[in-house]
mmCIF file of C-alpha atoms in Angstrom:
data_model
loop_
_atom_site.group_PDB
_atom_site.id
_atom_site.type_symbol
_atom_site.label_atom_id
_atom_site.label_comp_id
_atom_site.label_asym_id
_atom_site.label_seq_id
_atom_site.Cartn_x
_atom_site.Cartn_y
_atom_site.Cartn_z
ATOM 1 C CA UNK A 1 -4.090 -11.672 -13.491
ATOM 2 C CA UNK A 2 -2.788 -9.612 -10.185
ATOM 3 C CA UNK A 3 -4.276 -9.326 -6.899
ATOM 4 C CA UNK A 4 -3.386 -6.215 -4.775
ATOM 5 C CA UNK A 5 -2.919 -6.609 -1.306
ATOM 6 C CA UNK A 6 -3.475 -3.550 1.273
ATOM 7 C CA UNK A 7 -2.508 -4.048 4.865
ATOM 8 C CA UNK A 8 -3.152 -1.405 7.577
ATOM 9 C CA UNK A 9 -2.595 -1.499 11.342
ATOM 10 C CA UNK A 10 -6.186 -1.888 12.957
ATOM 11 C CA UNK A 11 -7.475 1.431 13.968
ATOM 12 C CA UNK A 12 -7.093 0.685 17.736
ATOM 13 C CA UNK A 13 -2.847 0.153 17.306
ATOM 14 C CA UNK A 14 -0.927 3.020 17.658
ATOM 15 C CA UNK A 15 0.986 3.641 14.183
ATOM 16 C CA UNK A 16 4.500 5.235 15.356
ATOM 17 C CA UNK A 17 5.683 5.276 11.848
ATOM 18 C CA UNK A 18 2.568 7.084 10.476
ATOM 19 C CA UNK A 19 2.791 9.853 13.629
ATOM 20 C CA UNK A 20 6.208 10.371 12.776
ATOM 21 C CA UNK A 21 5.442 11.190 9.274
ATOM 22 C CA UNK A 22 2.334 13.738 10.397
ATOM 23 C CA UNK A 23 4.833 15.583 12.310
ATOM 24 C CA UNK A 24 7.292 15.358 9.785
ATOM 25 C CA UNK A 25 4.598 16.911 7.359
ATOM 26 C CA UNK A 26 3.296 19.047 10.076
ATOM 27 C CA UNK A 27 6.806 20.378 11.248
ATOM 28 C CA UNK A 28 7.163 21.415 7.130
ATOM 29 C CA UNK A 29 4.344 23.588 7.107
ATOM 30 C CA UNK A 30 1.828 20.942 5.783
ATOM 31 C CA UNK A 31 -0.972 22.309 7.978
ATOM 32 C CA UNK A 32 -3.898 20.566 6.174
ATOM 33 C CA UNK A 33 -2.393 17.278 7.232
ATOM 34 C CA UNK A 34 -4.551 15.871 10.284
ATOM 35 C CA UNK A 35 -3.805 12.192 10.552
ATOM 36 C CA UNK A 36 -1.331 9.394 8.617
ATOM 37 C CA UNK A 37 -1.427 5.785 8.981
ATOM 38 C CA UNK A 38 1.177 3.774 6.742
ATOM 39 C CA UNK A 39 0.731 0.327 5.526
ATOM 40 C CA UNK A 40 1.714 -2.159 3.345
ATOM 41 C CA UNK A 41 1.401 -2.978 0.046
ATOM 42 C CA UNK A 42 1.739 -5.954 -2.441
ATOM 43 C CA UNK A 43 1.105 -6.721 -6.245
ATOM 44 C CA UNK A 44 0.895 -10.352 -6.644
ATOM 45 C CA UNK A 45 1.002 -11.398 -10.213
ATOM 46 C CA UNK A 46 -0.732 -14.867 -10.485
ATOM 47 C CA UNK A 47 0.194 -17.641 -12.686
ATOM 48 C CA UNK A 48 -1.119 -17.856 -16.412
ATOM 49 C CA UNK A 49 -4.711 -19.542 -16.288
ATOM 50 C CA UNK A 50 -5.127 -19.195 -12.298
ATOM 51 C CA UNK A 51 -8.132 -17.103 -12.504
ATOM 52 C CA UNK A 52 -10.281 -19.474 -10.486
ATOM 53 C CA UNK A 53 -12.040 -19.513 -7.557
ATOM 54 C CA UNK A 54 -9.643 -21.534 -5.555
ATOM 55 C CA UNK A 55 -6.712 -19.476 -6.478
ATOM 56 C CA UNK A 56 -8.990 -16.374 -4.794
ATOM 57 C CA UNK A 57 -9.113 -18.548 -1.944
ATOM 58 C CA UNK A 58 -5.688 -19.135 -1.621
ATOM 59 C CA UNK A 59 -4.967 -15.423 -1.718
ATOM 60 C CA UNK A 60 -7.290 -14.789 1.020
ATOM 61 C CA UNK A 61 -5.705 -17.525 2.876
ATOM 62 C CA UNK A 62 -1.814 -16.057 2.016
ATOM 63 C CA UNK A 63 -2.993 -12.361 3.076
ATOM 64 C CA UNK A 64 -4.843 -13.808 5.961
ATOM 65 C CA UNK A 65 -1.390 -15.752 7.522
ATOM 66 C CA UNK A 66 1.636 -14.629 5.461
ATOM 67 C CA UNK A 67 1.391 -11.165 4.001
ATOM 68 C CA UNK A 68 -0.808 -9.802 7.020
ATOM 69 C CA UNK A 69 -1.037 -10.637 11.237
ATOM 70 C CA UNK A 70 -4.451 -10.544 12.094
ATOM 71 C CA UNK A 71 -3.979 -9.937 15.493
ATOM 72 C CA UNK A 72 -3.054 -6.358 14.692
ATOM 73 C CA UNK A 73 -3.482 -5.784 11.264
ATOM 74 C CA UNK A 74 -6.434 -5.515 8.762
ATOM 75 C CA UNK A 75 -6.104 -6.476 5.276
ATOM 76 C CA UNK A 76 -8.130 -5.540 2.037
ATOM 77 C CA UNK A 77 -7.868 -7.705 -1.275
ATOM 78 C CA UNK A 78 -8.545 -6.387 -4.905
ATOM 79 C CA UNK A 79 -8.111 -8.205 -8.176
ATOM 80 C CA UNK A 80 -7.389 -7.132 -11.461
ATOM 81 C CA UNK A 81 -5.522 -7.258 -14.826
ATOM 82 C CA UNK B 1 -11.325 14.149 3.483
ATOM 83 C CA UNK B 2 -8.969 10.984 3.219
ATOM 84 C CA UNK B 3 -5.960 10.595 0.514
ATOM 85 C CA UNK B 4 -4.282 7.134 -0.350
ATOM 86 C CA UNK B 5 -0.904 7.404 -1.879
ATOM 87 C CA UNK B 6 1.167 4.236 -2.934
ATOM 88 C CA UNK B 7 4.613 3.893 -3.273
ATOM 89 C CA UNK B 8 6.371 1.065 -5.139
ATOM 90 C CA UNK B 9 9.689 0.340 -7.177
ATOM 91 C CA UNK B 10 9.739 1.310 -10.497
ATOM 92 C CA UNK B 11 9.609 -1.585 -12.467
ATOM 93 C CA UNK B 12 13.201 -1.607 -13.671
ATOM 94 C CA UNK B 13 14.137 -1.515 -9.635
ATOM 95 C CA UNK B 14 15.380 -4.955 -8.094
ATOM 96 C CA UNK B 15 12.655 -5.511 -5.693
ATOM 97 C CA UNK B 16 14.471 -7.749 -3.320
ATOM 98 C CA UNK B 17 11.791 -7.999 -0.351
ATOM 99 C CA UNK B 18 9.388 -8.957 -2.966
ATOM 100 C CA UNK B 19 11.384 -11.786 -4.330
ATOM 101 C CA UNK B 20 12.030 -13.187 -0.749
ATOM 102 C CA UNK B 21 8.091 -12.723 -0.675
ATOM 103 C CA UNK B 22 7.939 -14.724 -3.748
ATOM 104 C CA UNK B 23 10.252 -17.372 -2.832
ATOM 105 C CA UNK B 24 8.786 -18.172 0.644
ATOM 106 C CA UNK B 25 5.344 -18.203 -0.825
ATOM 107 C CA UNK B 26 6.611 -20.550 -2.993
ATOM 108 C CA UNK B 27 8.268 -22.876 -0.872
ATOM 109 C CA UNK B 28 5.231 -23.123 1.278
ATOM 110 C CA UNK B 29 3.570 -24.743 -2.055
ATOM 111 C CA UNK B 30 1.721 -21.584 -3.549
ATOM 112 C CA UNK B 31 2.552 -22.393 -7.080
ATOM 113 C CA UNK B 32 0.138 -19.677 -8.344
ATOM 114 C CA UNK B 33 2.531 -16.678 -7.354
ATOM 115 C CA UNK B 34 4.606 -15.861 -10.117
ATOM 116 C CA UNK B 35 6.030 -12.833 -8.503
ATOM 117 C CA UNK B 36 5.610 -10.456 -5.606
ATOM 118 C CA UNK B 37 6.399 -6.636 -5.513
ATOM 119 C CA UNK B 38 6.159 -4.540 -2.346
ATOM 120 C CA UNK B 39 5.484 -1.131 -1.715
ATOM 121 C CA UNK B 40 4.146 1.197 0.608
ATOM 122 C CA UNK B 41 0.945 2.676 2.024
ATOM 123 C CA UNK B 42 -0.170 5.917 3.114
ATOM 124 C CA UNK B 43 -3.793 7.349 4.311
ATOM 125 C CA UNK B 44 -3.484 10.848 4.999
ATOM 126 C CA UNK B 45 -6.858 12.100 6.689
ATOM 127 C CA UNK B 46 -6.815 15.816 6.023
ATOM 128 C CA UNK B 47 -8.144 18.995 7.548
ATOM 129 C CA UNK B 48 -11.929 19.776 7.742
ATOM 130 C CA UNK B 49 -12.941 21.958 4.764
ATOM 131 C CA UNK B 50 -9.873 21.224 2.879
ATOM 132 C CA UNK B 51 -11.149 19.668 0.082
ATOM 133 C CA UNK B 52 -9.598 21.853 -2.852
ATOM 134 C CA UNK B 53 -7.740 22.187 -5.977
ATOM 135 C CA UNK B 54 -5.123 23.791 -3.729
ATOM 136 C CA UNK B 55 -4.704 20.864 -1.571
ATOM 137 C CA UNK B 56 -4.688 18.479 -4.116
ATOM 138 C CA UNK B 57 -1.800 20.127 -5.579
ATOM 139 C CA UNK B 58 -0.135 20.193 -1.964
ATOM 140 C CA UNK B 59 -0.838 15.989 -1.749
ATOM 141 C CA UNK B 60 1.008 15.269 -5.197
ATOM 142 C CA UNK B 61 3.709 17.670 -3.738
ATOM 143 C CA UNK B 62 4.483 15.579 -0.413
ATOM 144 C CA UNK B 63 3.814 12.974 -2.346
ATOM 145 C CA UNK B 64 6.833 13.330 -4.647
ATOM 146 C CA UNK B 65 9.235 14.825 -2.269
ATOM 147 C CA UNK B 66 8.745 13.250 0.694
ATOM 148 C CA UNK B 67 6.369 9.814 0.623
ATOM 149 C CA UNK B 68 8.155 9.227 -2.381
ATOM 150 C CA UNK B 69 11.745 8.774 -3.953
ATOM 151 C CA UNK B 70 11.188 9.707 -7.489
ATOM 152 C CA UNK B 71 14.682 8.176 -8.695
ATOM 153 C CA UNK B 72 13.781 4.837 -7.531
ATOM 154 C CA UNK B 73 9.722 4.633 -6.882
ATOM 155 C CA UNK B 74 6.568 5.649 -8.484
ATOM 156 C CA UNK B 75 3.459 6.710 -6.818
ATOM 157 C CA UNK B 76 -0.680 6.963 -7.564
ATOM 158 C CA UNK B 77 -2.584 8.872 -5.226
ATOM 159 C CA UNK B 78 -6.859 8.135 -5.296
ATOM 160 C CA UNK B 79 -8.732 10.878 -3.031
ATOM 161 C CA UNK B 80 -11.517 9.313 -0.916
ATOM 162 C CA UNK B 81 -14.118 9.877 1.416
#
């Protein structure tokens, strides 16, 4: 099993990195280009029979105070195969 | 309009931030990790009324020349509301 972590800068934090790259993409004609935030992404694959409700929990915990900072970052979890 | 385009190593890549991932996760006791791979995130908002074929095209174009480095990384993109 995998879970997919996304995190994103909250909405109120200025993203530098993701400016820079809509005036990159602006500056090389990309016109339809409005906005781009950049984030950060990770594929955890789990152990073999960890597809239990704890081990959920303990992803939400690791995204929650390893893989994301909450004071200026939100995270979003998915799981799959 | 929104587009979400993620980069991450090809497979066959050495994915050295995710093994430090991996390795501090475990070392705090998450046992459940078997591995860690990183990548990137980008949400591109685009223009009003720019929700055609010809747009799409232009996304999987900055996607693969300049979000992404082919050689080393592969890419999805999902459009989105």
């Amino acid at each position: 099993m995998k879970a997919y972590v996304y995190v994103t800068l909250k909405k109120t934090v200025l993203d530098a990195q993701g400016k820079t790259v809509t005036q990159a993409l602006r500056g090389m004609g990309h016109t339809a280009i409005a906005d781009v935030r950049q984030g950060k992404y990770f594929e955890l694959t789990l152990a073999e029979g960890s597809d239990s409700e704890a081990v959920r929990q303990e992803i939400e915990q690791i995204a929650a105070e390893v893989l994301a900072n909450p004071v200026i970052e939100d995270y979003r979890i998915e799981f799959g195969s």
